[in-house]
Coordinates of C-alpha atoms and ligand atoms in Angstrom, one line a residue:
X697 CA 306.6 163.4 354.8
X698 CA 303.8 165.7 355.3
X699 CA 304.3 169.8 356.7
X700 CA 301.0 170.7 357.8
X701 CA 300.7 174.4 357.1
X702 CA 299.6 176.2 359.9
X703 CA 300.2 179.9 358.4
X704 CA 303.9 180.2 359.0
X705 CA 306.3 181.8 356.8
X706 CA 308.4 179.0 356.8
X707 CA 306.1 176.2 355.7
X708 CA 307.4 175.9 352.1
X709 CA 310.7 175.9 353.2
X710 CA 310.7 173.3 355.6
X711 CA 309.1 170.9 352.3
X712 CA 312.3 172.1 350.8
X713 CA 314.7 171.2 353.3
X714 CA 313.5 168.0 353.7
X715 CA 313.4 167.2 350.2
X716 CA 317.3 168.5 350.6
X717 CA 317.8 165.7 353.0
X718 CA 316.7 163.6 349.9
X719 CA 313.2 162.5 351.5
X720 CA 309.7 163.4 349.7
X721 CA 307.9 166.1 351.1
X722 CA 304.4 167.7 350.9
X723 CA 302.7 171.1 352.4
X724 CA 299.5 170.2 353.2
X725 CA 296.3 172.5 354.8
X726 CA 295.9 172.3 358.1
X727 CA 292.5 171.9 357.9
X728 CA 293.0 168.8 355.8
X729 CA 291.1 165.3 357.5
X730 CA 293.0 163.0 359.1
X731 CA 291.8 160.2 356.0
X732 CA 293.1 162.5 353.6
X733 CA 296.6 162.7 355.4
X734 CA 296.2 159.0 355.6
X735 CA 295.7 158.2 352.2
X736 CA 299.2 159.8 351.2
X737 CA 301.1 157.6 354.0
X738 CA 303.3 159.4 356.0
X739 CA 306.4 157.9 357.4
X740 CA 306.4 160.9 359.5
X741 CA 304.7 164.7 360.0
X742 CA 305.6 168.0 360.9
X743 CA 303.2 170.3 362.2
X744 CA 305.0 174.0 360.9
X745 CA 304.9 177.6 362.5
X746 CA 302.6 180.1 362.8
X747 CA 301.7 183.5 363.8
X748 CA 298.7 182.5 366.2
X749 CA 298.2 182.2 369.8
X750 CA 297.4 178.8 370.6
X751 CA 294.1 180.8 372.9
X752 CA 293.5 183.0 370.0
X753 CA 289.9 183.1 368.1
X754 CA 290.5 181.4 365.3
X755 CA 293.9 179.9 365.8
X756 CA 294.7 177.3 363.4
X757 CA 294.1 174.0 364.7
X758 CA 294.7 170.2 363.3
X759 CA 292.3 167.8 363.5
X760 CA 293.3 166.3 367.0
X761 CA 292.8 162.7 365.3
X762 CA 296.7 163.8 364.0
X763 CA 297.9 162.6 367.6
X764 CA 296.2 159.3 367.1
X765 CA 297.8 158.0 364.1
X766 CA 301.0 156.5 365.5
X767 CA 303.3 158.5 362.9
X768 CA 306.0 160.6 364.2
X769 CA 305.2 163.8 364.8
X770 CA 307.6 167.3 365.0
X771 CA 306.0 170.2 366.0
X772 CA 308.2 173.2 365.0
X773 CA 307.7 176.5 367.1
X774 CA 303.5 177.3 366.9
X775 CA 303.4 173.4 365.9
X776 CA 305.2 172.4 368.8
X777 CA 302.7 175.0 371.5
X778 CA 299.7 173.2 369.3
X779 CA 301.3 169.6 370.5
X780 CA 302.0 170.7 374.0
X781 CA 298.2 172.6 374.1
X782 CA 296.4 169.3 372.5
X783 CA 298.4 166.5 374.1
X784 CA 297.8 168.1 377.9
X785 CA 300.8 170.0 378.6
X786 CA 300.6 174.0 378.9
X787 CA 301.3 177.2 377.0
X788 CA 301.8 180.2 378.1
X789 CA 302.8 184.7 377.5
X790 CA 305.5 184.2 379.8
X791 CA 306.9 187.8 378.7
X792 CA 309.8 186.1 377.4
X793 CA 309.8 186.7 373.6
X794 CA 312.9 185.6 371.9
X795 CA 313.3 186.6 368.2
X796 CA 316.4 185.9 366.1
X797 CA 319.8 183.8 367.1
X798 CA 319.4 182.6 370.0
X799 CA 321.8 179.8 372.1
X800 CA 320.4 176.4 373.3
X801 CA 321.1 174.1 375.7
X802 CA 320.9 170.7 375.0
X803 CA 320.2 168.2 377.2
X804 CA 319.9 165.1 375.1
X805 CA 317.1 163.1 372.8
X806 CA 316.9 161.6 369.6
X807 CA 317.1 165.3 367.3
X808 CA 320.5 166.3 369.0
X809 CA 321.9 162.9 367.9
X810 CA 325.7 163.4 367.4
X811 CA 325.5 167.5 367.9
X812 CA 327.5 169.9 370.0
X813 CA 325.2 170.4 373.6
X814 CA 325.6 174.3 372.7
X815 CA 323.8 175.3 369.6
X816 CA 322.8 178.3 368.1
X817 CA 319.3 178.3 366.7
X818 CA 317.2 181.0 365.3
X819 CA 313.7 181.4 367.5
X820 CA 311.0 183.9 366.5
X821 CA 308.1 183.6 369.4
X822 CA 305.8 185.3 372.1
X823 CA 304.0 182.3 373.7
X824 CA 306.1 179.4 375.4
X825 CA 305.5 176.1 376.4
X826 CA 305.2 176.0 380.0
X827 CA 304.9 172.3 380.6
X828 CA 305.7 169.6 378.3
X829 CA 302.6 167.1 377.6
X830 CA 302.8 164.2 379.8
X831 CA 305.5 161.5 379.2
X832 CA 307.4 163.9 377.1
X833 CA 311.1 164.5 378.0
X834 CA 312.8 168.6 377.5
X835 CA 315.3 167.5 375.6
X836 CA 316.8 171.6 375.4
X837 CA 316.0 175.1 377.0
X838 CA 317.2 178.9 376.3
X839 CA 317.9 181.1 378.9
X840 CA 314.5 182.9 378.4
X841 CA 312.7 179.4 377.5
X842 CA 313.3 176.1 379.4
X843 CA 311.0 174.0 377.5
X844 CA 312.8 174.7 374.0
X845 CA 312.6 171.0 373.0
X846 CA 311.0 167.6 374.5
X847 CA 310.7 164.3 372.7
X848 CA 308.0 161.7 373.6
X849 CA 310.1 158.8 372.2
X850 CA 307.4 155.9 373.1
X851 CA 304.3 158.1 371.3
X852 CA 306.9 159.5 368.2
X853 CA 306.4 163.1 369.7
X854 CA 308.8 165.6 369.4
X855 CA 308.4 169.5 369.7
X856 CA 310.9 172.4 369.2
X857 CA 310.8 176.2 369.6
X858 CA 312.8 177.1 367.1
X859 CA 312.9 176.8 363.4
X860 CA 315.3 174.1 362.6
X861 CA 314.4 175.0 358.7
X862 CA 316.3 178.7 358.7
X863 CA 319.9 178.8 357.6
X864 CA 320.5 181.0 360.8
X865 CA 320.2 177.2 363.1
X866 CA 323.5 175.8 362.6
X867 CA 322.7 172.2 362.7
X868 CA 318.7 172.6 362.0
X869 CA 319.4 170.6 359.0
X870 CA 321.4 167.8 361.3
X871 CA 318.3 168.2 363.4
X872 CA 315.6 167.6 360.6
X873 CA 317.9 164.6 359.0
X874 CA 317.5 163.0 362.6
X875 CA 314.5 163.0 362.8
X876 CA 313.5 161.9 359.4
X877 CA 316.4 159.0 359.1
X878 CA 316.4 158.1 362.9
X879 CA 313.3 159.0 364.0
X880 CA 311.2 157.9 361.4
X881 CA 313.1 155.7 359.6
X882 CA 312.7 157.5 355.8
X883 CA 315.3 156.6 354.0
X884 CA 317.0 159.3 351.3
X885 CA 315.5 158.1 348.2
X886 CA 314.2 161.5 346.8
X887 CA 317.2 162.0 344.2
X888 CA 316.7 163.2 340.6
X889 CA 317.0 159.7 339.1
X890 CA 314.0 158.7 340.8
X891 CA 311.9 161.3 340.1
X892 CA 312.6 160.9 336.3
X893 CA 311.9 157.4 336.8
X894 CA 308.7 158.2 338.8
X895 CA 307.7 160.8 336.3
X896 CA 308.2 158.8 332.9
X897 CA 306.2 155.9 334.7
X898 CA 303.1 158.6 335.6
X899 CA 303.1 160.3 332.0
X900 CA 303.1 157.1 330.5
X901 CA 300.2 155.9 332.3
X902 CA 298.5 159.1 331.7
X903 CA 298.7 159.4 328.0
X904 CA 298.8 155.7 326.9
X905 CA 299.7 156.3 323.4
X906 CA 298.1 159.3 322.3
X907 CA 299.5 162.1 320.7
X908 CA 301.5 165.6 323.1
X909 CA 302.3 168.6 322.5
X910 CA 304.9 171.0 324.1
X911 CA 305.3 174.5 323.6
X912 CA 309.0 175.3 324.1
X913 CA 310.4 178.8 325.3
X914 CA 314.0 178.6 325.9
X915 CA 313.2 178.6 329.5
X916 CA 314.7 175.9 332.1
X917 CA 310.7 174.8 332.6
X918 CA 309.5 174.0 329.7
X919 CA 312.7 172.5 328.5
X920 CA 313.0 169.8 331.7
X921 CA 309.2 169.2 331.1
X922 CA 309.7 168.3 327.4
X923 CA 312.9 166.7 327.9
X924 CA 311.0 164.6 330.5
X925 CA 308.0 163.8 328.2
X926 CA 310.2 162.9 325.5
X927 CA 312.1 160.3 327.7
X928 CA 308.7 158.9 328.4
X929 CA 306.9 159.1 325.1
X930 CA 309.7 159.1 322.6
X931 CA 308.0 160.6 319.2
X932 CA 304.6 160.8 320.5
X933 CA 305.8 164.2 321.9
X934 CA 306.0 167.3 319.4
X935 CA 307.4 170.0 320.6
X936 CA 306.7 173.5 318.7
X937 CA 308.6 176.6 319.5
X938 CA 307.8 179.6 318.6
X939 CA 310.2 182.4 317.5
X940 CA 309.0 185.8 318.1
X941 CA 312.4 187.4 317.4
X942 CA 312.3 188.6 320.9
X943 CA 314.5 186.2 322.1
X944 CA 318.6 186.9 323.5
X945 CA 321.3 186.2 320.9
X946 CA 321.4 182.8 319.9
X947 CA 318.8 181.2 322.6
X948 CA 316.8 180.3 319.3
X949 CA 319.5 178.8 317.5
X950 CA 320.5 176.8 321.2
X951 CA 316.6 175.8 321.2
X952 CA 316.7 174.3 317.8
X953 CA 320.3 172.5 317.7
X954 CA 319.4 171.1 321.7
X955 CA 316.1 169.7 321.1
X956 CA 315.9 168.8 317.7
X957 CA 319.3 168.4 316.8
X958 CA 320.9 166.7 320.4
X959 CA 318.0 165.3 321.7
X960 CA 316.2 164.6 318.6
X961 CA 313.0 165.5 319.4
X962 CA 310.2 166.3 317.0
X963 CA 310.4 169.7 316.7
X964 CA 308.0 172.1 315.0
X965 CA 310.7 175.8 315.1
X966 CA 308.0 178.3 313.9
X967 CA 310.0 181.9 312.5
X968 CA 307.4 183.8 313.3
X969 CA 309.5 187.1 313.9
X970 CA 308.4 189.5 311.2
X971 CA 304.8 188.2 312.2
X972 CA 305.4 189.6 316.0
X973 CA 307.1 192.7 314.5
X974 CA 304.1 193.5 312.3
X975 CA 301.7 193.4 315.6
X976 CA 304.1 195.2 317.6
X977 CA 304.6 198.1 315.1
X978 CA 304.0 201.3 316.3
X979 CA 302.8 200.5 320.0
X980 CA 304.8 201.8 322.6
X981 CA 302.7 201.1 326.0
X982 CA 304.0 198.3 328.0
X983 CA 300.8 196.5 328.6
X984 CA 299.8 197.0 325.4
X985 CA 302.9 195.2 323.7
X986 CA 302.4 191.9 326.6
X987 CA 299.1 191.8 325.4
X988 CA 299.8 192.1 321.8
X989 CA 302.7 189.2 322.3
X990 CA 300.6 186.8 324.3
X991 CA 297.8 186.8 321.6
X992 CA 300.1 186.1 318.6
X993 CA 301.8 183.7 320.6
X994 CA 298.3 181.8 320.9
X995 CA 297.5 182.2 317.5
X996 CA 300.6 180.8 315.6
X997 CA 300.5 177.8 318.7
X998 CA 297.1 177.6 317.5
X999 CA 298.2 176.9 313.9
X1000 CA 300.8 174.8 314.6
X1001 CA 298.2 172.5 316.5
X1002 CA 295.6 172.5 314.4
X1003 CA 298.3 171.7 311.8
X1004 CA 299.5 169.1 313.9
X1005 CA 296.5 167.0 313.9
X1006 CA 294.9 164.7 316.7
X1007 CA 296.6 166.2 319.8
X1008 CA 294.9 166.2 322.9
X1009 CA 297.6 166.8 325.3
X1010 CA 299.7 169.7 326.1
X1011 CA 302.9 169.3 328.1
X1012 CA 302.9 172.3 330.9
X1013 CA 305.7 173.7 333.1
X1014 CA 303.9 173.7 336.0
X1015 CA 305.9 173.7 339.3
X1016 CA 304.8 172.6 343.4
X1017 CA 304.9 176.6 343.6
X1018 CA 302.0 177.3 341.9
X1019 CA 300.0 173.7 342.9
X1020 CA 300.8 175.5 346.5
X1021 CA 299.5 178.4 345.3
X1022 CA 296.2 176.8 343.9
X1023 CA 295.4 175.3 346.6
X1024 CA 297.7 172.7 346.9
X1025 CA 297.8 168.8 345.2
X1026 CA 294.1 168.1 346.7
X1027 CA 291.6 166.2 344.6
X1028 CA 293.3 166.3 341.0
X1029 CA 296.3 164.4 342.0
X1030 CA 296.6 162.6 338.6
X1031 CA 298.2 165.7 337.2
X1032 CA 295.0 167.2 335.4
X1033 CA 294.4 170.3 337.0
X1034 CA 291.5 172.4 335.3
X1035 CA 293.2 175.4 334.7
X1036 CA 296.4 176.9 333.0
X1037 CA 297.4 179.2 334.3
X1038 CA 297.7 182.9 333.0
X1039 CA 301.6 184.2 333.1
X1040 CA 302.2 180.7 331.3
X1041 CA 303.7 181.2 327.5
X1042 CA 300.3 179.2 326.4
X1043 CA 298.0 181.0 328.8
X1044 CA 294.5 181.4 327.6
X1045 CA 294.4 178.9 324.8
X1046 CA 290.8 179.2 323.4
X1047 CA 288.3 177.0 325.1
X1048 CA 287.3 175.0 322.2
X1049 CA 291.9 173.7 322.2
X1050 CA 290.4 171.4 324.8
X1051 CA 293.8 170.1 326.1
X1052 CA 294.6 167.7 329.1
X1053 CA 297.5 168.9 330.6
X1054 CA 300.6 166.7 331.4
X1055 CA 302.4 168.5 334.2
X1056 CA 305.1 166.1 334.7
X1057 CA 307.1 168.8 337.2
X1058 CA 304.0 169.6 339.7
X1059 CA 305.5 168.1 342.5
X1060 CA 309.2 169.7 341.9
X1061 CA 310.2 172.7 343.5
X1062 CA 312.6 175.2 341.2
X1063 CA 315.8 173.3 342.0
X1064 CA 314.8 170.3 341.7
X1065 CA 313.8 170.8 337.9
X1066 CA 317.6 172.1 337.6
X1067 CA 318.7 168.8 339.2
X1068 CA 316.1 167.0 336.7
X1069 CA 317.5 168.8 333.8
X1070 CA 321.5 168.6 334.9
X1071 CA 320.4 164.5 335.4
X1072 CA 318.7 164.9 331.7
X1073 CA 321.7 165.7 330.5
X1074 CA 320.6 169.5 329.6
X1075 CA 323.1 172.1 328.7
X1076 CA 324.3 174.1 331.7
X1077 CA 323.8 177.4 329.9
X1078 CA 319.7 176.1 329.9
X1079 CA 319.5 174.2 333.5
X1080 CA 320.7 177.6 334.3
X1081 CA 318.7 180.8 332.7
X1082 CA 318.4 183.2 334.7
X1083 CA 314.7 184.2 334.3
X1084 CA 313.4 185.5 331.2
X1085 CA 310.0 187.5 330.8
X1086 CA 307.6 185.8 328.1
X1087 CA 307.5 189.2 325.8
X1088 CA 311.3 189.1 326.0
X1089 CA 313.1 192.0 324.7
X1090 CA 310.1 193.6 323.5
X1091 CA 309.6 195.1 327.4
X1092 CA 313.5 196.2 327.5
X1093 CA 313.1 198.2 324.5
X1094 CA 311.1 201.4 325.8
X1095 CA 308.7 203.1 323.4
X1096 CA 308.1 201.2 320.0
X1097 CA 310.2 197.9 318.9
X1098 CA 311.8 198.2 315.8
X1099 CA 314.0 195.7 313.9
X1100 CA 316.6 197.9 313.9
X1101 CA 315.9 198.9 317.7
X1102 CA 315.6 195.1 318.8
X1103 CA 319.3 194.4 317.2
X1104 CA 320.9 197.2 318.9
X1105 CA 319.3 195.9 322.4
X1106 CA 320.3 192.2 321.5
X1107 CA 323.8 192.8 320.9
X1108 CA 324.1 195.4 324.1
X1109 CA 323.0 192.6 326.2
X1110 CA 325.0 190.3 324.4
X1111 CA 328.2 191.7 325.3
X1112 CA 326.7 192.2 328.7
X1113 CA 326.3 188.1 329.4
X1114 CA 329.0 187.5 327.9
X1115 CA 331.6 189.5 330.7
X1116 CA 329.3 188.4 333.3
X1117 CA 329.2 184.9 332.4
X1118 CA 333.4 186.2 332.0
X1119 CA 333.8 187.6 335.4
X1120 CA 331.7 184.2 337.2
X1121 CA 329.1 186.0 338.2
X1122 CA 326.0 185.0 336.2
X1123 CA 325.0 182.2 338.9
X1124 CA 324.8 185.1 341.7
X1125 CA 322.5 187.2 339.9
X1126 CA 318.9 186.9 339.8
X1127 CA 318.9 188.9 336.7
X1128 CA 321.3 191.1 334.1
X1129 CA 320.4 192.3 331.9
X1130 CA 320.4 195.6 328.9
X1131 CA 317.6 198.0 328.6
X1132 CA 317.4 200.4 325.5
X1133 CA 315.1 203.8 326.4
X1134 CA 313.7 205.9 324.0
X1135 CA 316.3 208.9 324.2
X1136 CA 319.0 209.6 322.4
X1137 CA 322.2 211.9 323.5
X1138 CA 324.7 213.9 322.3
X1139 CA 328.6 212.1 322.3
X1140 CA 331.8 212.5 320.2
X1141 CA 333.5 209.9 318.5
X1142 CA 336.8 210.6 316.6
X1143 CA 336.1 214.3 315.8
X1144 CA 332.3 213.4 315.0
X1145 CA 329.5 214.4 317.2
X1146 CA 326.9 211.8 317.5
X1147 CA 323.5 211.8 318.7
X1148 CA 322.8 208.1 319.8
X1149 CA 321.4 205.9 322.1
X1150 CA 322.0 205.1 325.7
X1151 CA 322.1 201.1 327.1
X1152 CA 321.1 200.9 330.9
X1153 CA 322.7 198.3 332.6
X1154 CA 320.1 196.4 335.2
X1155 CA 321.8 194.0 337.0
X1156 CA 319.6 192.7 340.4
X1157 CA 319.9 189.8 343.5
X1158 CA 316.8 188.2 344.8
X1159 CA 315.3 185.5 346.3
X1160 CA 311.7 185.6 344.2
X1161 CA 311.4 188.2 342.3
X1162 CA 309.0 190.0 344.9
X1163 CA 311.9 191.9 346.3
X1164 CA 314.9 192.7 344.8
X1165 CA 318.4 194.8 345.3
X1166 CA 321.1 196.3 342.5
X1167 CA 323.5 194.3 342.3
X1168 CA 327.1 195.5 343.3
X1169 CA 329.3 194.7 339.9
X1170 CA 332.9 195.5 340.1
X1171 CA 334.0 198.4 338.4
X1172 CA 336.2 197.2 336.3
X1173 CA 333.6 194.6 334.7
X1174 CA 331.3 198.0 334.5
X1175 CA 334.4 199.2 332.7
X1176 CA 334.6 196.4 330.3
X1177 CA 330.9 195.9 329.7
X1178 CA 330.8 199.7 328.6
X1179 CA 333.9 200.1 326.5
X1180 CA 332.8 197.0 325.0
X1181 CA 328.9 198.0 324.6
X1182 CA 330.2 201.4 322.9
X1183 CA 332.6 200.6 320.9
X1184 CA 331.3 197.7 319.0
X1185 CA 327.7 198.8 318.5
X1186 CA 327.5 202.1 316.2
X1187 CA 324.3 203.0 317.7
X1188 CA 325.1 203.3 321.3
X1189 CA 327.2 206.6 322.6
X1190 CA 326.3 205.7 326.2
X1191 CA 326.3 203.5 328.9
X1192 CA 324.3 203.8 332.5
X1193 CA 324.0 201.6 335.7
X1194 CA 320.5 201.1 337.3
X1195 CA 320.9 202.0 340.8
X1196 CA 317.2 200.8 341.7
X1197 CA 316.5 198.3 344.4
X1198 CA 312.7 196.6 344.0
X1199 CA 310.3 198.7 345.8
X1200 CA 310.4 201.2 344.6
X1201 CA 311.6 200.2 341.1
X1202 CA 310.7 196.9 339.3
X1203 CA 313.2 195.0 338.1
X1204 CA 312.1 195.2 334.3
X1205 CA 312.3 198.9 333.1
X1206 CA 308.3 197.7 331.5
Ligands
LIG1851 P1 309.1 193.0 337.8 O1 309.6 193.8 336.6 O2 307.7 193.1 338.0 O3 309.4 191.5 337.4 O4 309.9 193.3 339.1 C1 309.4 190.4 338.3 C2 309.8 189.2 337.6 O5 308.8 188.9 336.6 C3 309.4 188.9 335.3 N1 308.4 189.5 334.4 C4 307.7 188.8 333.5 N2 307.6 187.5 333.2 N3 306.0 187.9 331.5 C5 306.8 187.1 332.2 O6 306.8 185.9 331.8 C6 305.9 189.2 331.8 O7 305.2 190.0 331.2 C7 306.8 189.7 332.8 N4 307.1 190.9 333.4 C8 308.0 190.7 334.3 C9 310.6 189.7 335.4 O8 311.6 189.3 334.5 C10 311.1 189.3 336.8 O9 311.8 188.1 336.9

């Protein structure tokens, strides 16, 4: 199925949900030609929200060739006022806004299939549609908007008001499983098996039997895109992983006995820790420590490869996120985009490294490449990380990273994973995580007065990262975490709790 994005804020999510309902799913430009839609063949469209008018300058239009094409079409909320504005029925201000839960009518049609006639469903609009285009049924009203649905059963066309996608509609996912197993007859094939099986076909084809490479990091990416390669390739895939020492206890040690021990993949584990030490002596600005970890990174990835031999192709993480982002799948649909891109671990490899790139999770949202890596048979504690920043610990440890500093930071947070993972709770947080600042304090242990270090506990919920809120932990596992933190780590006297929700704060302290 394809969303053409007409500017809402929904878009992406609608792609999700359907991919939830098990069917394949792309975002697509609006301003993309009817040949291109074409050549991906739809079983069935949706034409998304959007801020615009229908009247406005500029509105975002489809090209009207859309209507022609015989493919069922659901207009959601601006989509549906584009339908009913193209396909001759009317739009119109009618004062009646409506934004948030709203109740619905329903009257009938082929989306309310086996649904309660009363619904509550979340509607965010100015304009209405007025009159339904010709032939088309209302299928549902609100009390401030009569045409809230109509369904053109004979032409495939079927328009709603509100946004079926958002939690907030009780049944929208009902709704959008109607239309896409009903309506349009998709069936739900979209499940992790076959996208490994889809994916192991495509890399295969790809690479033939040349030589890959993979850089791991411990992350849940990188891991479901090796695993992946690996299933496809066998031992045509090395994967090299690169210990900068500024990793969580034992995520190296998992790294190493997964991959190369479980999974038995080639594995190149490069203990490169004193290495990243030495650069990152005696530099205490944030930036300047990234900057300092993403070059050495390059250069000992760079060794490995040249090491390595004849490799011409680089395994990357990349997920439908970022493809979006670029631009979406457009012309390099074989997987080999140009770029790679810049917050990657392997961002800015020299020119003359002239990789392809395998990107064997570009059309996977973030859960799906869980799904993928719980079907791969990866370890739950890796299918689900919470995120982890590239320069690790090096940007929780304020002011200059020291051996000794780095221990005292990775046993702190430690302790702290190990009562959250304790309590249940690691699955609801976005992040948690220990922060070591560059003071010390005064304390008392026994009859001794110490001057030690304080650990900040940072502990956030989010949905992306862009905004986030401190997490509420229970006292008692504050309690724990503290006693715990204090007690067993000689150089730590205190323990505080971030209390910063993201803006103002950012959820690293660097
Ligand atoms: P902030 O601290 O900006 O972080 O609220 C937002 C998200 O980005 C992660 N982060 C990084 N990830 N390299 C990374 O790979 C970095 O330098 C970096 N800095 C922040 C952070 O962990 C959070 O998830």
């Amino acid at each position: 199925m394809l969303v053409v994005d007409l500017g809402g804020q929904y878009s992406q999510l609608i792609a999700r949900r359907v991919r939830e309902a098990r069917v394949y799913s792309e975002l697509v430009p609006h301003e993309t030609p009817v040949e291109a839609l074409l050549a991906r063949r739809p079983r069935a469209i949706v034409l998304s929200g959007g801020p615009a008018s229908v009247y406005a300058d500029g509105a975002p239009r489809v090209d009207t060739r859309v209507f022609q094409l015989g493919v069922p079409t659901l207009g959601i909320c601006y989509g549906m006022q584009l339908m009913a504005h193209e396909l001759g029925g009317a739009v119109e201000r009618t004062g009646a806004s409506e934004f948030g839960r709203t109740d619905l009518q329903v009257e009938g049609g082929a989306l309310f299939a086996g649904l309660q006639l009363e619904q509550t469903v979340w509607m965010s609009h100015r304009d209405s549609v007025t009159a339904a285009p010709a032939g088309a049924r209302v299928t549902a009203g609100s009390p401030s908007t009569p045409i809230a649905a109509f369904e053109d059963e004979g032409r495939g066309f079927y328009g709603v008001q509100f946004h079926p996608e958002v939690v907030h509609t009780a049944s929208g996912q009902e709704m959008l499983k109607n239309f896409l197993y009903n309506v349009a007859g998709a069936a739900p094939t979209w499940t992790p098996a076959a996208v490994i099986e889809e994916q192991v076909e495509s890399v295969r084809a790809q690479v033939g039997s040349a030589r890959v490479l993979c850089a791991l990091s411990g992350g849940v990416d990188s891991a479901v895109a090796a695993l992946l390669v690996h299933k496809a390739l066998r031992d045509q895939l090395t994967c090299v992983f690169v210990d900068h020492g500024l990793l969580r206890k034992d995520e190296a040690r998992q790294v190493v006995e997964t991959f190369g021990g479980h999974f038995h993949v080639p594995l190149v584990h490069v203990e490169a820790q004193q290495r990243f030490l030495e650069r990152l002596r005696g530099v205490g600005d944030p930036e300047e420590k990234r900057r300092r970890v993403g070059e050495e990174f390059i250069r000992v990835f760079e060794e490995e490869a040249r090491r390595l031999g004849d490799v011409r192709y680089l395994v990357q993480g990349t997920l439908y996120s970022d493809v979006i982002e670029s631009g979406g799948l457009g012309g390099a649909q074989d997987g080999v985009a140009a770029t790679i891109k810049s917050h990657h671990n392997v961002g800015g490899l020299p020119d003359e490294m002239d990789f392809q790139l395998v990107e064997p999770l570009r059309l996977l949202f973030k859960d799906e490449v869980r799904r993928v890596g719980e079907e791969l048979g990866l370890p739950e504690r890796m299918v689900w990380r919470q995120p982890f920043p590239g320069p690790g610990l090096a940007i929780r440890i304020i002011g200059e990273v020291t051996e000794e500093r780095l221990k005292t930071l990775r046993e702190a947070d430690a302790i702290l994973q190990d009562e959250i993972r304790r309590a249940g709770l690691y699955r609801d947080l976005w992040q948690s995580f220990a922060v070591l600042p560059a003071i010390r304090s005064v304390g008392v242990q026994g009859d001794e007065r110490t001057y030690a270090y304080p650990i900040v506990i940072r502990a956030v919920t989010s949905d992306d990262a862009m905004t986030a809120d401190w997490a509420r932990l229970p006292y008692d596992l504050l309690e724990t975490i503290s006693s715990r933190i204090i007690n067993e780590i000689p150089a730590v006297n205190r323990v505080c709790l971030d209390l910063s929700s993201k803006p103002p704060a950012t959820i690293e302290w660097e």
